PDB file of C-alpha atoms in Angstrom:
ATOM      1  CA  MET A 138     156.223  69.373 123.237  1.00 67.00           C
ATOM      2  CA  GLU A 139     155.173  72.292 125.477  1.00 82.00           C
ATOM      3  CA  LEU A 140     151.519  72.661 126.422  1.00 86.00           C
ATOM      4  CA  SER A 141     151.691  76.437 125.921  1.00 89.00           C
ATOM      5  CA  PHE A 142     152.869  75.915 122.340  1.00 90.00           C
ATOM      6  CA  ILE A 143     149.957  73.578 121.595  1.00 91.00           C
ATOM      7  CA  LYS A 144     147.477  76.029 123.107  1.00 92.00           C
ATOM      8  CA  ASP A 145     148.824  78.837 120.953  1.00 94.00           C
ATOM      9  CA  LYS A 146     148.360  76.776 117.793  1.00 93.00           C
ATOM     10  CA  LEU A 147     144.714  76.165 118.650  1.00 95.00           C
ATOM     11  CA  THR A 148     143.784  79.578 120.021  1.00 94.00           C
ATOM     12  CA  ASN A 149     145.929  82.155 118.187  1.00 94.00           C
ATOM     13  CA  SER A 150     144.391  85.187 116.502  1.00 94.00           C
ATOM     14  CA  SER A 151     145.147  83.911 112.996  1.00 92.00           C
ATOM     15  CA  LEU A 152     143.112  80.738 113.533  1.00 93.00           C
ATOM     16  CA  LYS A 153     140.242  82.659 115.135  1.00 94.00           C
ATOM     17  CA  ARG A 154     140.185  85.162 112.281  1.00 93.00           C
ATOM     18  CA  SER A 155     140.144  82.425 109.632  1.00 92.00           C
ATOM     19  CA  VAL A 156     137.334  80.588 111.422  1.00 94.00           C
ATOM     20  CA  THR A 157     135.275  83.762 111.745  1.00 94.00           C
ATOM     21  CA  GLU A 158     135.739  84.609 108.063  1.00 92.00           C
ATOM     22  CA  ASN A 159     134.758  81.078 107.079  1.00 93.00           C
ATOM     23  CA  ILE A 160     131.599  81.190 109.164  1.00 94.00           C
ATOM     24  CA  ASP A 161     130.675  84.627 107.768  1.00 94.00           C
ATOM     25  CA  GLU A 162     131.089  83.339 104.199  1.00 92.00           C
ATOM     26  CA  TRP A 163     128.978  80.304 105.083  1.00 93.00           C
ATOM     27  CA  MET A 164     126.238  82.557 106.473  1.00 93.00           C
ATOM     28  CA  LEU A 165     126.242  84.647 103.315  1.00 91.00           C
ATOM     29  CA  GLY A 166     126.428  81.706 100.907  1.00 90.00           C
ATOM     30  CA  PHE A 167     123.708  79.653 102.623  1.00 91.00           C
ATOM     31  CA  GLU A 168     121.644  82.551 103.991  1.00 92.00           C
ATOM     32  CA  GLN A 169     122.028  81.476 107.606  1.00 93.00           C
ATOM     33  CA  THR A 170     120.702  83.301 110.670  1.00 95.00           C
ATOM     34  CA  GLU A 171     122.653  84.792 113.562  1.00 95.00           C
ATOM     35  CA  GLU A 172     121.290  81.979 115.707  1.00 96.00           C
ATOM     36  CA  ALA A 173     122.804  79.400 113.355  1.00 96.00           C
ATOM     37  CA  LYS A 174     126.090  81.307 113.414  1.00 96.00           C
ATOM     38  CA  LEU A 175     126.162  81.276 117.208  1.00 96.00           C
ATOM     39  CA  GLU A 176     125.387  77.545 117.260  1.00 97.00           C
ATOM     40  CA  ILE A 177     128.266  76.731 114.900  1.00 97.00           C
ATOM     41  CA  GLN A 178     130.699  79.027 116.712  1.00 96.00           C
ATOM     42  CA  THR A 179     129.748  77.420 120.036  1.00 97.00           C
ATOM     43  CA  TRP A 180     130.229  73.949 118.549  1.00 97.00           C
ATOM     44  CA  PHE A 181     133.681  74.826 117.251  1.00 97.00           C
ATOM     45  CA  ASN A 182     134.772  76.489 120.504  1.00 96.00           C
ATOM     46  CA  SER A 183     133.573  73.447 122.438  1.00 96.00           C
ATOM     47  CA  LEU A 184     135.600  71.179 120.155  1.00 96.00           C
ATOM     48  CA  ILE A 185     138.740  73.176 120.941  1.00 96.00           C
ATOM     49  CA  HIS A 186     138.117  73.615 124.650  1.00 96.00           C
ATOM     50  CA  GLN A 187     137.296  69.968 125.296  1.00 95.00           C
ATOM     51  CA  PHE A 188     140.635  68.963 123.821  1.00 95.00           C
ATOM     52  CA  LEU A 189     142.497  71.670 125.753  1.00 94.00           C
ATOM     53  CA  ASN A 190     140.870  70.515 128.989  1.00 93.00           C
ATOM     54  CA  ILE A 191     142.248  67.036 128.384  1.00 93.00           C
ATOM     55  CA  LEU A 192     145.710  68.436 127.673  1.00 92.00           C
ATOM     56  CA  ASN A 193     145.605  70.537 130.846  1.00 91.00           C
ATOM     57  CA  ASP A 194     145.368  67.364 132.923  1.00 91.00           C
ATOM     58  CA  VAL A 195     148.422  65.827 131.285  1.00 88.00           C
ATOM     59  CA  GLU A 196     151.891  66.769 132.541  1.00 71.00           C
ATOM     60  CA  VAL A 197     154.154  64.345 130.692  1.00 82.00           C
ATOM     61  CA  LYS A 198     155.391  65.669 127.341  1.00 81.00           C
ATOM     62  CA  GLU A 199     155.407  62.226 125.759  1.00 84.00           C
ATOM     63  CA  GLU A 200     151.742  61.814 126.632  1.00 89.00           C
ATOM     64  CA  LEU A 201     150.957  65.164 125.041  1.00 90.00           C
ATOM     65  CA  SER A 202     152.400  63.867 121.785  1.00 88.00           C
ATOM     66  CA  VAL A 203     150.267  60.732 122.041  1.00 89.00           C
ATOM     67  CA  LEU A 204     147.153  62.834 122.637  1.00 92.00           C
ATOM     68  CA  LEU A 205     147.940  65.016 119.643  1.00 92.00           C
ATOM     69  CA  PHE A 206     148.338  61.913 117.513  1.00 90.00           C
ATOM     70  CA  SER A 207     145.041  60.396 118.671  1.00 92.00           C
ATOM     71  CA  LYS A 208     143.105  63.669 118.359  1.00 94.00           C
ATOM     72  CA  TYR A 209     144.398  64.175 114.832  1.00 93.00           C
ATOM     73  CA  VAL A 210     143.281  60.667 113.852  1.00 92.00           C
ATOM     74  CA  GLU A 211     139.897  61.234 115.497  1.00 94.00           C
ATOM     75  CA  LEU A 212     139.287  64.529 113.695  1.00 94.00           C
ATOM     76  CA  LYS A 213     140.586  63.242 110.368  1.00 92.00           C
ATOM     77  CA  CYS A 214     138.184  60.303 110.569  1.00 91.00           C
ATOM     78  CA  TYR A 215     135.335  62.625 111.599  1.00 94.00           C
ATOM     79  CA  TRP A 216     136.158  64.900 108.670  1.00 92.00           C
ATOM     80  CA  LYS A 217     136.064  61.943 106.258  1.00 88.00           C
ATOM     81  CA  GLN A 218     132.721  60.811 107.690  1.00 91.00           C
ATOM     82  CA  LEU A 219     131.172  64.260 107.280  1.00 92.00           C
ATOM     83  CA  ASN A 220     132.414  64.598 103.719  1.00 89.00           C
ATOM     84  CA  THR A 221     131.134  61.154 102.795  1.00 88.00           C
ATOM     85  CA  GLN A 222     127.718  62.103 104.157  1.00 91.00           C
ATOM     86  CA  ILE A 223     127.822  65.413 102.286  1.00 90.00           C
ATOM     87  CA  GLN A 224     128.703  63.710  99.000  1.00 88.00           C
ATOM     88  CA  TYR A 225     125.851  61.214  99.316  1.00 89.00           C
ATOM     89  CA  GLN A 226     123.352  63.934 100.249  1.00 89.00           C
ATOM     90  CA  ASN A 227     124.370  65.871  97.150  1.00 87.00           C
ATOM     91  CA  PHE A 228     124.013  62.729  95.044  1.00 85.00           C
ATOM     92  CA  LYS A 229     120.629  61.688  96.442  1.00 87.00           C
ATOM     93  CA  ASN A 230     118.985  65.058  97.084  1.00 88.00           C
ATOM     94  CA  GLY A 231     120.937  67.511  94.968  1.00 86.00           C
ATOM     95  CA  ILE A 232     121.828  69.468  98.090  1.00 89.00           C
ATOM     96  CA  ALA A 233     123.664  68.818 101.353  1.00 90.00           C
ATOM     97  CA  ASP A 234     123.013  69.956 104.896  1.00 94.00           C
ATOM     98  CA  SER A 235     124.776  73.316 105.228  1.00 93.00           C
ATOM     99  CA  LYS A 236     125.577  72.578 108.867  1.00 94.00           C
ATOM    100  CA  LEU A 237     127.588  69.515 107.860  1.00 94.00           C
ATOM    101  CA  ILE A 238     129.411  71.570 105.233  1.00 93.00           C
ATOM    102  CA  ILE A 239     130.592  74.228 107.681  1.00 94.00           C
ATOM    103  CA  GLN A 240     131.518  71.627 110.299  1.00 95.00           C
ATOM    104  CA  ALA A 241     133.710  69.755 107.811  1.00 93.00           C
ATOM    105  CA  SER A 242     135.308  73.010 106.709  1.00 92.00           C
ATOM    106  CA  LEU A 243     136.073  74.161 110.268  1.00 94.00           C
ATOM    107  CA  ILE A 244     137.578  70.817 111.260  1.00 95.00           C
ATOM    108  CA  THR A 245     140.075  71.377 108.463  1.00 93.00           C
ATOM    109  CA  TYR A 246     141.491  74.372 110.341  1.00 93.00           C
ATOM    110  CA  ILE A 247     142.161  72.256 113.423  1.00 95.00           C
ATOM    111  CA  LEU A 248     143.808  69.535 111.348  1.00 93.00           C
ATOM    112  CA  ILE A 249     146.077  72.077 109.670  1.00 92.00           C
ATOM    113  CA  ALA A 250     146.980  73.565 113.061  1.00 93.00           C
ATOM    114  CA  LEU A 251     147.852  70.157 114.521  1.00 93.00           C
ATOM    115  CA  GLU A 252     149.903  68.824 111.599  1.00 92.00           C
ATOM    116  CA  PRO A 253     153.102  70.809 112.363  1.00 91.00           C
ATOM    117  CA  LEU A 254     152.988  69.449 115.936  1.00 91.00           C
ATOM    118  CA  ILE A 255     153.031  65.809 114.844  1.00 91.00           C
ATOM    119  CA  HIS A 256     156.164  64.031 113.695  1.00 87.00           C
ATOM    120  CA  GLU A 257     156.327  63.491 109.960  1.00 87.00           C
ATOM    121  CA  GLU A 258     156.669  59.724 110.357  1.00 87.00           C
ATOM    122  CA  ASP A 259     153.545  59.654 112.501  1.00 85.00           C
ATOM    123  CA  LEU A 260     151.646  61.670 109.884  1.00 87.00           C
ATOM    124  CA  ASN A 261     152.718  59.185 107.248  1.00 85.00           C
ATOM    125  CA  GLU A 262     151.481  56.313 109.423  1.00 83.00           C
ATOM    126  CA  ILE A 263     148.111  58.026 109.840  1.00 83.00           C
ATOM    127  CA  LYS A 264     147.843  58.620 106.105  1.00 81.00           C
ATOM    128  CA  GLU A 265     148.779  55.022 105.397  1.00 78.00           C
ATOM    129  CA  PHE A 266     146.251  53.737 107.893  1.00 79.00           C
ATOM    130  CA  LEU A 267     143.401  55.887 106.568  1.00 77.00           C
ATOM    131  CA  THR A 268     144.120  55.095 102.917  1.00 73.00           C
ATOM    132  CA  LYS A 269     144.591  51.343 103.432  1.00 67.00           C
ATOM    133  CA  PRO A 270     141.043  50.517 102.246  1.00 60.00           C
ATOM    134  CA  ILE A 271     141.783  52.446  99.049  1.00 58.00           C
ATOM    135  CA  ARG A 272     144.971  50.483  98.405  1.00 55.00           C
ATOM    136  CA  GLU A 273     143.100  47.230  99.007  1.00 56.00           C
ATOM    137  CA  LEU A 274     140.471  48.234  96.448  1.00 52.00           C
ATOM    138  CA  ILE A 275     143.163  49.064  93.910  1.00 55.00           C
ATOM    139  CA  LEU A 276     144.830  45.706  94.516  1.00 55.00           C
ATOM    140  CA  GLU A 277     141.526  43.876  94.245  1.00 55.00           C
ATOM    141  CA  GLU A 278     140.686  45.597  90.980  1.00 55.00           C
ATOM    142  CA  SER A 279     144.111  45.012  89.450  1.00 56.00           C
ATOM    143  CA  THR A 280     144.249  41.311  90.354  1.00 56.00           C
ATOM    144  CA  SER A 281     140.683  40.451  89.474  1.00 54.00           C
ATOM    145  CA  GLU A 282     140.420  38.778  86.054  1.00 46.00           C
ATOM    146  CA  ASN A 283     136.686  38.303  85.955  1.00 47.00           C
ATOM    147  CA  HIS A 284     133.851  40.673  86.590  1.00 46.00           C
ATOM    148  CA  GLN A 285     132.644  40.503  90.177  1.00 48.00           C
ATOM    149  CA  PRO A 286     129.407  41.915  91.614  1.00 48.00           C
ATOM    150  CA  GLY A 287     129.956  45.210  93.358  1.00 48.00           C
ATOM    151  CA  LEU A 288     133.132  46.124  91.440  1.00 41.00           C
ATOM    152  CA  GLU A 289     131.477  49.277  90.140  1.00 49.00           C
ATOM    153  CA  ASP A 290     130.611  50.215  93.722  1.00 51.00           C
ATOM    154  CA  SER A 291     134.235  49.708  94.726  1.00 44.00           C
ATOM    155  CA  SER A 292     135.405  51.971  91.916  1.00 48.00           C
ATOM    156  CA  ASP A 293     132.888  54.616  92.936  1.00 55.00           C
ATOM    157  CA  ASN A 294     134.079  54.386  96.512  1.00 52.00           C
ATOM    158  CA  LEU A 295     137.684  54.784  95.385  1.00 47.00           C
ATOM    159  CA  LEU A 296     136.858  57.880  93.361  1.00 54.00           C
ATOM    160  CA  GLU A 297     134.929  59.295  96.291  1.00 56.00           C
ATOM    161  CA  GLN A 298     137.875  58.851  98.655  1.00 54.00           C
ATOM    162  CA  GLN A 299     140.172  60.511  96.137  1.00 52.00           C
ATOM    163  CA  LEU A 300     137.794  63.460  95.852  1.00 59.00           C
ATOM    164  CA  LEU A 301     137.768  63.822  99.637  1.00 58.00           C
ATOM    165  CA  ALA A 302     141.546  63.876  99.701  1.00 55.00           C
ATOM    166  CA  LEU A 303     141.601  66.548  97.000  1.00 60.00           C
ATOM    167  CA  TYR A 304     139.029  68.586  98.932  1.00 61.00           C
ATOM    168  CA  TYR A 305     141.235  68.525 102.022  1.00 59.00           C
ATOM    169  CA  ASP A 306     144.312  69.505  99.983  1.00 62.00           C
ATOM    170  CA  LYS A 307     142.373  72.426  98.513  1.00 66.00           C
ATOM    171  CA  GLU A 308     141.345  73.672 101.951  1.00 67.00           C
ATOM    172  CA  LYS A 309     144.923  73.369 103.196  1.00 65.00           C
ATOM    173  CA  LEU A 310     146.269  75.232 100.151  1.00 68.00           C
ATOM    174  CA  PHE A 311     143.801  78.084 100.663  1.00 67.00           C
ATOM    175  CA  LYS A 312     144.761  78.261 104.339  1.00 67.00           C
ATOM    176  CA  GLU A 313     148.528  78.297 103.735  1.00 70.00           C
ATOM    177  CA  LEU A 314     148.305  80.879 100.912  1.00 72.00           C
ATOM    178  CA  ASN A 315     145.690  82.965 102.737  1.00 73.00           C
ATOM    179  CA  CYS A 316     143.333  82.671  99.758  1.00 71.00           C
ATOM    180  CA  HIS A 317     139.597  82.081  99.617  1.00 65.00           C
ATOM    181  CA  ASP A 318     139.081  80.775  96.086  1.00 66.00           C
ATOM    182  CA  THR A 319     140.971  79.399  93.100  1.00 69.00           C
ATOM    183  CA  LYS A 320     140.986  82.787  91.357  1.00 73.00           C
ATOM    184  CA  GLU A 321     143.071  84.276  94.171  1.00 76.00           C
ATOM    185  CA  VAL A 322     145.519  81.339  93.953  1.00 72.00           C
ATOM    186  CA  ILE A 323     145.935  81.873  90.183  1.00 77.00           C
ATOM    187  CA  GLU A 324     146.478  85.609  90.666  1.00 79.00           C
ATOM    188  CA  LEU A 325     149.048  84.898  93.381  1.00 77.00           C
ATOM    189  CA  ILE A 326     150.986  82.498  91.152  1.00 79.00           C
ATOM    190  CA  GLN A 327     150.885  84.947  88.225  1.00 79.00           C
ATOM    191  CA  ASN A 328     152.166  87.722  90.477  1.00 81.00           C
ATOM    192  CA  MET A 329     155.015  85.519  91.688  1.00 80.00           C
ATOM    193  CA  ARG A 330     155.955  84.683  88.081  1.00 80.00           C
ATOM    194  CA  GLU A 331     156.021  88.365  87.197  1.00 80.00           C
ATOM    195  CA  GLN A 332     158.309  89.065  90.171  1.00 81.00           C
ATOM    196  CA  VAL A 333     160.665  86.263  89.133  1.00 78.00           C
ATOM    197  CA  ASN A 334     160.804  87.529  85.528  1.00 75.00           C
ATOM    198  CA  SER A 335     161.441  91.058  86.766  1.00 76.00           C
ATOM    199  CA  LEU A 336     164.275  89.814  88.982  1.00 71.00           C
ATOM    200  CA  LYS A 337     165.806  87.892  86.064  1.00 69.00           C
ATOM    201  CA  LEU A 338     165.773  91.024  83.900  1.00 71.00           C
ATOM    202  CA  GLU A 339     167.362  93.049  86.678  1.00 67.00           C
ATOM    203  CA  MET A 340     170.138  90.512  87.207  1.00 63.00           C
ATOM    204  CA  VAL A 341     170.854  89.815  83.542  1.00 61.00           C
ATOM    205  CA  ASP A 342     173.999  92.016  83.469  1.00 61.00           C
ATOM    206  CA  SER A 343     175.314  90.969  86.887  1.00 60.00           C
ATOM    207  CA  CYS A 344     178.988  90.133  87.259  1.00 59.00           C
ATOM    208  CA  ILE A 345     181.611  89.414  89.907  1.00 54.00           C
ATOM    209  CA  LEU A 346     185.172  90.725  89.802  1.00 56.00           C
ATOM    210  CA  ASP A 347     187.915  88.732  91.552  1.00 55.00           C
ATOM    211  CA  GLY A 348     185.282  87.032  93.638  1.00 52.00           C
ATOM    212  CA  HIS A 349     184.876  90.119  95.815  1.00 51.00           C
ATOM    213  CA  ILE A 350     183.396  93.079  93.938  1.00 50.00           C
ATOM    214  CA  ARG A 351     179.856  92.508  92.723  1.00 56.00           C
ATOM    215  CA  PHE A 352     177.889  94.667  90.324  1.00 54.00           C
ATOM    216  CA  THR A 353     174.245  93.670  89.898  1.00 55.00           C
ATOM    217  CA  GLY A 354     171.601  94.899  87.562  1.00 54.00           C
ATOM    218  CA  LYS A 355     171.566  97.445  84.778  1.00 56.00           C
ATOM    219  CA  ARG A 356     173.270 100.211  86.722  1.00 54.00           C
ATOM    220  CA  LYS A 357     175.808 102.810  85.623  1.00 55.00           C
ATOM    221  CA  ILE A 358     179.023 102.757  87.659  1.00 55.00           C
ATOM    222  CA  THR A 359     181.671 105.506  87.573  1.00 54.00           C
ATOM    223  CA  ILE A 360     185.194 104.691  88.784  1.00 54.00           C
ATOM    224  CA  GLN A 361     187.484 107.639  89.562  1.00 55.00           C
ATOM    225  CA  LYS A 362     191.249 107.230  89.801  1.00 53.00           C
ATOM    226  CA  ILE A 363     192.712 108.954  92.898  1.00 52.00           C
TER     227      ILE A 363
END
């Protein structure tokens, strides 16, 4: 793993543009000031630069991989903490701190940038580790024959963790498809279906002669004998 490659993933123009657009939408949606925007942008930049400073002091490639692994776990746990706090604020007060909302959203961009740099087996281990409490709750619920105090709380906690996972998947989907809401995703899928149907219609009369000459589509072909 090259340090320059890691730096590019965390500082490229695509990431910066997505972060800026996200912050601008947050400002508009929550009526935030320029001062609040600067504070959030500074926080995010500091999060990136602090990690890069650590990487700059490491020369061994194997250690870089270990640092990526640990930073991903750290940020994933931080993201889960923020989202848990957000969910409870919404439940108790009907509204959540907008600063927490944008912080959780921006951390998602770093997680998505780091995922391709981590081995798939390591990602699976992280996922298994972070979802272990959920599996234990499922096991406890399935093996329990009698009602136990706090079982409803366990079920609520399980549903909450599942909602957090879905929230992260949604953010990742929007990022990968370059979409900002579900309407854009639906329009993208519909457009892709139309392209596939159009291609099928075009290729309906395709044929191959002797395995070498190929005629595709509804086209007129004139063959002249010389």
